[in-house]
Tab-separated table of C-alpha atoms in Angstrom:
chain	number	residue	atom	x	y	z
A	1142	MET	CA	22.138	32.959	30.463
A	1143	ILE	CA	22.093	29.264	31.313
A	1144	SER	CA	25.187	27.581	29.888
A	1145	LEU	CA	25.378	23.941	28.867
A	1146	ALA	CA	28.711	24.401	27.112
A	1147	GLY	CA	30.521	21.092	26.718
A	1148	ARG	CA	27.541	19.017	27.835
A	1149	ARG	CA	26.413	15.980	25.882
A	1150	LEU	CA	22.659	15.538	25.964
A	1151	LEU	CA	20.204	12.992	24.633
A	1152	VAL	CA	16.590	14.023	23.976
A	1153	THR	CA	13.976	11.379	23.214
A	1154	GLY	CA	10.970	12.320	21.126
A	1155	GLY	CA	13.148	15.059	19.710
A	1156	SER	CA	11.612	15.408	16.257
A	1157	ARG	CA	8.757	17.695	17.295
A	1158	GLY	CA	6.965	19.436	20.139
A	1159	ILE	CA	8.645	19.709	23.529
A	1160	GLY	CA	11.542	17.475	22.485
A	1161	ARG	CA	12.353	19.592	19.456
A	1162	ALA	CA	12.140	22.829	21.437
A	1163	THR	CA	14.376	21.379	24.154
A	1164	ALA	CA	16.979	20.063	21.718
A	1165	LEU	CA	17.266	23.419	19.947
A	1166	LEU	CA	17.351	25.444	23.164
A	1167	ALA	CA	20.029	23.153	24.616
A	1168	ALA	CA	22.148	23.583	21.494
A	1169	GLN	CA	21.748	27.347	21.750
A	1170	ALA	CA	23.052	27.040	25.321
A	1171	GLY	CA	26.166	25.242	24.066
A	1172	ALA	CA	25.341	21.531	24.312
A	1173	ASP	CA	25.952	18.741	21.853
A	1174	VAL	CA	22.593	17.053	21.391
A	1175	GLY	CA	21.469	13.590	20.388
A	1176	VAL	CA	17.944	13.390	18.998
A	1177	LEU	CA	15.964	10.159	19.174
A	1178	TYR	CA	12.779	9.745	17.173
A	1179	HIS	CA	10.294	6.961	16.503
A	1180	THR	CA	9.263	7.227	12.859
A	1181	ARG	CA	9.568	10.923	11.926
A	1182	ARG	CA	13.000	10.858	10.365
A	1183	ALA	CA	12.520	13.941	8.188
A	1184	GLU	CA	11.543	16.192	11.109
A	1185	ALA	CA	14.328	14.802	13.279
A	1186	ASP	CA	16.857	15.373	10.534
A	1187	THR	CA	15.777	19.016	10.345
A	1188	VAL	CA	16.428	19.381	14.077
A	1189	ALA	CA	19.853	17.751	13.756
A	1190	ARG	CA	20.797	20.069	10.895
A	1191	ALA	CA	19.786	23.091	12.969
A	1192	ILE	CA	21.952	21.864	15.867
A	1193	ARG	CA	24.951	21.441	13.585
A	1194	ALA	CA	24.360	24.884	12.114
A	1195	MET	CA	24.965	26.258	15.615
A	1196	GLY	CA	28.377	24.589	15.650
A	1197	ARG	CA	27.339	21.744	17.944
A	1198	ARG	CA	27.634	18.021	17.449
A	1199	ALA	CA	24.371	16.219	16.731
A	1200	PHE	CA	23.435	12.547	16.837
A	1201	LEU	CA	20.313	11.168	15.184
A	1202	GLY	CA	18.771	7.798	15.965
A	1203	GLY	CA	15.395	6.229	15.335
A	1204	GLY	CA	13.344	3.252	16.351
A	1205	ASP	CA	11.004	1.776	18.937
A	1206	LEU	CA	12.255	2.638	22.417
A	1207	ALA	CA	10.147	-0.159	23.883
A	1208	ASP	CA	12.423	-2.606	22.030
A	1209	ALA	CA	15.280	-3.518	24.354
A	1210	ASP	CA	17.608	-4.584	21.550
A	1211	ARG	CA	17.047	-1.368	19.612
A	1212	VAL	CA	17.668	0.743	22.717
A	1213	ALA	CA	20.931	-1.096	23.362
A	1214	GLN	CA	22.029	-0.444	19.776
A	1215	LEU	CA	21.123	3.243	19.979
A	1216	MET	CA	23.065	3.707	23.195
A	1217	SER	CA	26.076	2.014	21.647
A	1218	GLU	CA	25.855	4.515	18.793
A	1219	VAL	CA	25.512	7.412	21.246
A	1220	ARG	CA	28.652	6.249	23.061
A	1221	ALA	CA	30.521	6.084	19.770
A	1222	ALA	CA	29.335	9.566	18.761
A	1223	PHE	CA	29.700	11.423	22.062
A	1224	GLY	CA	31.823	9.203	24.293
A	1225	GLY	CA	29.191	9.352	27.021
A	1226	LEU	CA	26.331	11.485	28.291
A	1227	ASP	CA	25.941	14.374	30.717
A	1228	GLY	CA	22.167	14.620	30.457
A	1229	LEU	CA	19.042	12.780	29.369
A	1230	VAL	CA	15.640	14.264	28.589
A	1231	VAL	CA	12.925	11.599	28.517
A	1232	ASN	CA	10.218	13.222	26.451
A	1233	HIS	CA	8.789	10.535	24.181
A	1234	GLY	CA	5.402	8.906	24.581
A	1235	ILE	CA	1.828	8.764	23.342
A	1236	TRP	CA	-1.485	10.216	24.476
A	1237	PRO	CA	-4.354	8.165	23.020
A	1238	ALA	CA	-6.812	10.841	21.911
A	1239	THR	CA	-9.926	8.656	22.075
A	1240	GLU	CA	-11.766	9.064	25.365
A	1241	THR	CA	-12.336	5.582	26.766
A	1242	ALA	CA	-13.636	4.569	30.175
A	1243	LEU	CA	-11.489	1.954	31.884
A	1244	ALA	CA	-14.473	-0.420	31.988
A	1245	ARG	CA	-14.489	-0.419	28.182
A	1246	MET	CA	-10.753	-0.099	27.562
A	1247	ALA	CA	-9.288	-2.884	25.458
A	1248	PRO	CA	-6.270	-4.629	26.977
A	1249	GLU	CA	-4.424	-3.895	23.729
A	1250	ARG	CA	-4.749	-0.137	24.274
A	1251	TRP	CA	-3.574	-0.452	27.889
A	1252	ARG	CA	-0.543	-2.500	26.879
A	1253	ARG	CA	0.307	-0.168	23.994
A	1254	THR	CA	0.235	2.878	26.255
A	1255	MET	CA	2.310	1.198	28.941
A	1256	ALA	CA	4.869	0.018	26.407
A	1257	ALA	CA	5.206	3.464	24.831
A	1258	ASP	CA	4.994	5.567	28.008
A	1259	LEU	CA	6.535	3.378	30.706
A	1260	ASP	CA	8.416	0.306	29.479
A	1261	SER	CA	10.386	2.468	27.052
A	1262	VAL	CA	11.197	4.945	29.818
A	1263	PHE	CA	12.684	2.127	31.882
A	1264	LEU	CA	14.775	0.871	28.976
A	1265	VAL	CA	16.095	4.254	27.862
A	1266	THR	CA	16.824	5.539	31.357
A	1267	ARG	CA	18.560	2.341	32.426
A	1268	ALA	CA	20.788	2.423	29.359
A	1269	ALA	CA	21.547	6.157	29.539
A	1270	LEU	CA	22.545	5.989	33.201
A	1271	GLY	CA	25.284	3.597	32.142
A	1272	LEU	CA	26.752	6.381	29.985
A	1273	MET	CA	26.747	9.028	32.740
A	1274	ASP	CA	29.342	9.976	35.308
A	1275	THR	CA	29.123	12.262	38.332
A	1276	GLY	CA	27.333	15.467	37.458
A	1277	GLY	CA	24.793	13.806	35.179
A	1278	ARG	CA	21.254	15.115	34.844
A	1279	VAL	CA	18.054	13.223	34.056
A	1280	VAL	CA	14.868	15.169	33.318
A	1281	MET	CA	11.613	13.400	32.510
A	1282	VAL	CA	8.506	14.944	30.994
A	1283	ALA	CA	5.598	13.836	33.173
A	1284	SER	CA	2.142	15.422	33.211
A	1285	THR	CA	-0.435	17.014	35.467
A	1286	ALA	CA	-2.396	13.836	34.719
A	1287	ALA	CA	0.005	12.066	37.075
A	1288	GLN	CA	-1.071	14.373	39.902
A	1289	ARG	CA	-4.813	14.679	39.477
A	1290	GLY	CA	-5.605	11.779	37.132
A	1291	GLU	CA	-7.357	12.096	33.797
A	1292	ALA	CA	-10.783	10.570	33.361
A	1293	PHE	CA	-11.174	8.481	30.203
A	1294	HIS	CA	-7.393	8.491	29.803
A	1295	ALA	CA	-6.566	6.333	32.815
A	1296	ASP	CA	-3.882	4.466	30.888
A	1297	TYR	CA	-1.942	7.655	30.187
A	1298	ALA	CA	-2.403	8.995	33.718
A	1299	ALA	CA	-1.260	5.699	35.237
A	1300	ALA	CA	1.887	5.636	33.103
A	1301	LYS	CA	2.758	9.224	34.000
A	1302	GLY	CA	2.029	8.529	37.677
A	1303	ALA	CA	4.487	5.661	37.521
A	1304	MET	CA	7.015	8.022	35.955
A	1305	VAL	CA	6.689	10.379	38.928
A	1306	ALA	CA	7.327	7.482	41.310
A	1307	LEU	CA	10.309	6.454	39.184
A	1308	VAL	CA	11.772	9.962	39.395
A	1309	LYS	CA	11.556	9.980	43.174
A	1310	SER	CA	13.045	6.498	43.410
A	1311	LEU	CA	15.938	7.275	41.084
A	1312	ALA	CA	16.662	10.574	42.806
A	1313	VAL	CA	17.701	8.567	45.862
A	1314	GLU	CA	19.331	5.710	43.936
A	1315	CYS	CA	21.467	8.005	41.795
A	1316	ALA	CA	22.475	10.484	44.499
A	1317	PRO	CA	24.826	12.141	45.015
A	1318	GLY	CA	26.345	11.903	41.561
A	1319	ILE	CA	23.312	12.263	39.275
A	1320	THR	CA	20.174	14.341	39.759
A	1321	VAL	CA	16.783	13.112	38.558
A	1322	ASN	CA	13.829	15.468	38.153
A	1323	ALA	CA	10.705	15.940	36.062
A	1324	VAL	CA	8.567	18.672	34.634
A	1325	ALA	CA	4.787	18.254	34.702
A	1326	PRO	CA	3.114	20.179	31.889
A	1327	GLY	CA	-0.611	20.610	31.545
A	1328	TRP	CA	-2.048	21.370	28.126
A	1329	VAL	CA	0.675	22.143	25.594
A	1330	ALA	CA	0.005	23.248	22.018
A	1331	THR	CA	1.811	20.531	20.070
A	1332	GLU	CA	0.921	18.280	17.164
A	1333	MET	CA	-0.176	15.595	19.633
A	1334	THR	CA	-2.902	17.851	21.071
A	1335	THR	CA	-4.049	19.544	17.852
A	1336	THR	CA	-7.314	17.610	17.627
A	1337	ALA	CA	-8.066	17.792	21.348
A	1338	LEU	CA	-7.596	21.580	21.398
A	1339	ALA	CA	-9.382	22.345	18.155
A	1340	GLY	CA	-12.063	25.033	18.099
A	1341	ASP	CA	-13.859	25.833	21.345
A	1342	ALA	CA	-11.937	23.111	23.193
A	1343	GLY	CA	-8.786	25.217	23.110
A	1344	GLU	CA	-10.635	28.218	24.506
A	1345	ARG	CA	-12.132	26.108	27.285
A	1346	ALA	CA	-8.710	24.700	28.154
A	1347	ALA	CA	-7.205	28.182	28.319
A	1348	ALA	CA	-10.072	29.413	30.491
A	1349	GLY	CA	-9.165	26.804	33.112
A	1350	ILE	CA	-5.553	27.995	33.306
A	1351	PRO	CA	-4.881	30.930	35.664
A	1352	LEU	CA	-2.274	32.393	33.288
A	1353	GLY	CA	-4.942	32.381	30.591
A	1354	ARG	CA	-3.315	30.426	27.787
A	1355	VAL	CA	-2.213	26.958	26.732
A	1356	ALA	CA	1.552	26.477	27.009
A	1357	SER	CA	3.859	26.397	24.012
A	1358	ALA	CA	6.589	23.788	23.650
A	1359	GLU	CA	9.140	26.510	24.416
A	1360	ASP	CA	7.371	27.264	27.706
A	1361	VAL	CA	8.243	23.734	28.823
A	1362	ALA	CA	11.718	23.588	27.281
A	1363	GLY	CA	12.959	26.492	29.422
A	1364	PRO	CA	12.329	24.778	32.777
A	1365	ILE	CA	13.857	21.573	31.383
A	1366	LEU	CA	16.984	23.520	30.505
A	1367	PHE	CA	17.133	24.886	34.050
A	1368	LEU	CA	16.989	21.373	35.516
A	1369	LEU	CA	19.788	20.281	33.175
A	1370	SER	CA	22.008	23.146	34.263
A	1371	ASP	CA	24.295	23.775	37.220
A	1372	LEU	CA	21.743	26.262	38.540
A	1373	ALA	CA	19.712	23.199	39.585
A	1374	ARG	CA	22.664	21.325	41.097
A	1375	HIS	CA	20.920	20.990	44.501
A	1376	VAL	CA	17.538	19.965	43.079
A	1377	THR	CA	16.646	16.296	42.774
A	1378	GLY	CA	13.444	14.280	43.052
A	1379	GLU	CA	11.444	17.379	42.104
A	1380	ILE	CA	8.295	17.486	39.964
A	1381	LEU	CA	8.282	20.995	38.535
A	1382	ASN	CA	4.804	22.062	37.468
A	1383	VAL	CA	4.737	23.923	34.157
A	1384	ASN	CA	1.009	24.354	33.703
A	1385	GLY	CA	0.188	28.034	34.124
A	1386	GLY	CA	-1.191	27.407	37.612
A	1387	SER	CA	-3.834	24.868	36.570
A	1388	VAL	CA	-2.587	22.312	39.114
A	1389	LEU	CA	-1.224	23.819	42.295
A	1390	CYS	CA	0.509	20.931	43.988
A	1391	GLY	CA	4.111	19.829	44.574
């Protein structure tokens, strides 16, 4: 079994979906886990209680991660709670469900997506790196959209493509002390995709996946845990596809 005993982790977007699954799996593996959420305090509190029930320390913090002042305050609270960090999972973000061609995309939507999916990543990662020593791990949740694009969701694909470039840049910047990697899920059955996968759409999505099904949040959390662990100590700058074979590229 992968052990994260004694590790102090921070998971953004930890109230539901992939973040929730990752936080709980990391606690099961022995880690103390901080859970950051945007507005879903009740769900995040449930996750924190479950972590504590396993005998691990839990930290809970909310707010807009695109707000530099709020991020600074949260990281100060994380330092006070844990003393530092051994790992960061950058999982938060939005996927605007409305299909919109770039030619008709309002600047407000573009800016909102970039703030939520890219500016916030910069702020959180920059701050968390200041709490890490040698042996730290950063894992970001990218997307297959970063690799093949996503028509009518160009804002989301562009933000995730920038995340991939950020991972590769930081892998070199942070070496040799800290590794930086990403997972790239395809379709995942979470609350964010409920509408998009409703009815026949879910069946069509599964039909395009060689493994024949849409991923669960736990399917993605497992590979994240691997990248956080010592088993991945010689892996950095990697984009690990977790998409059932729907995008076969490195």
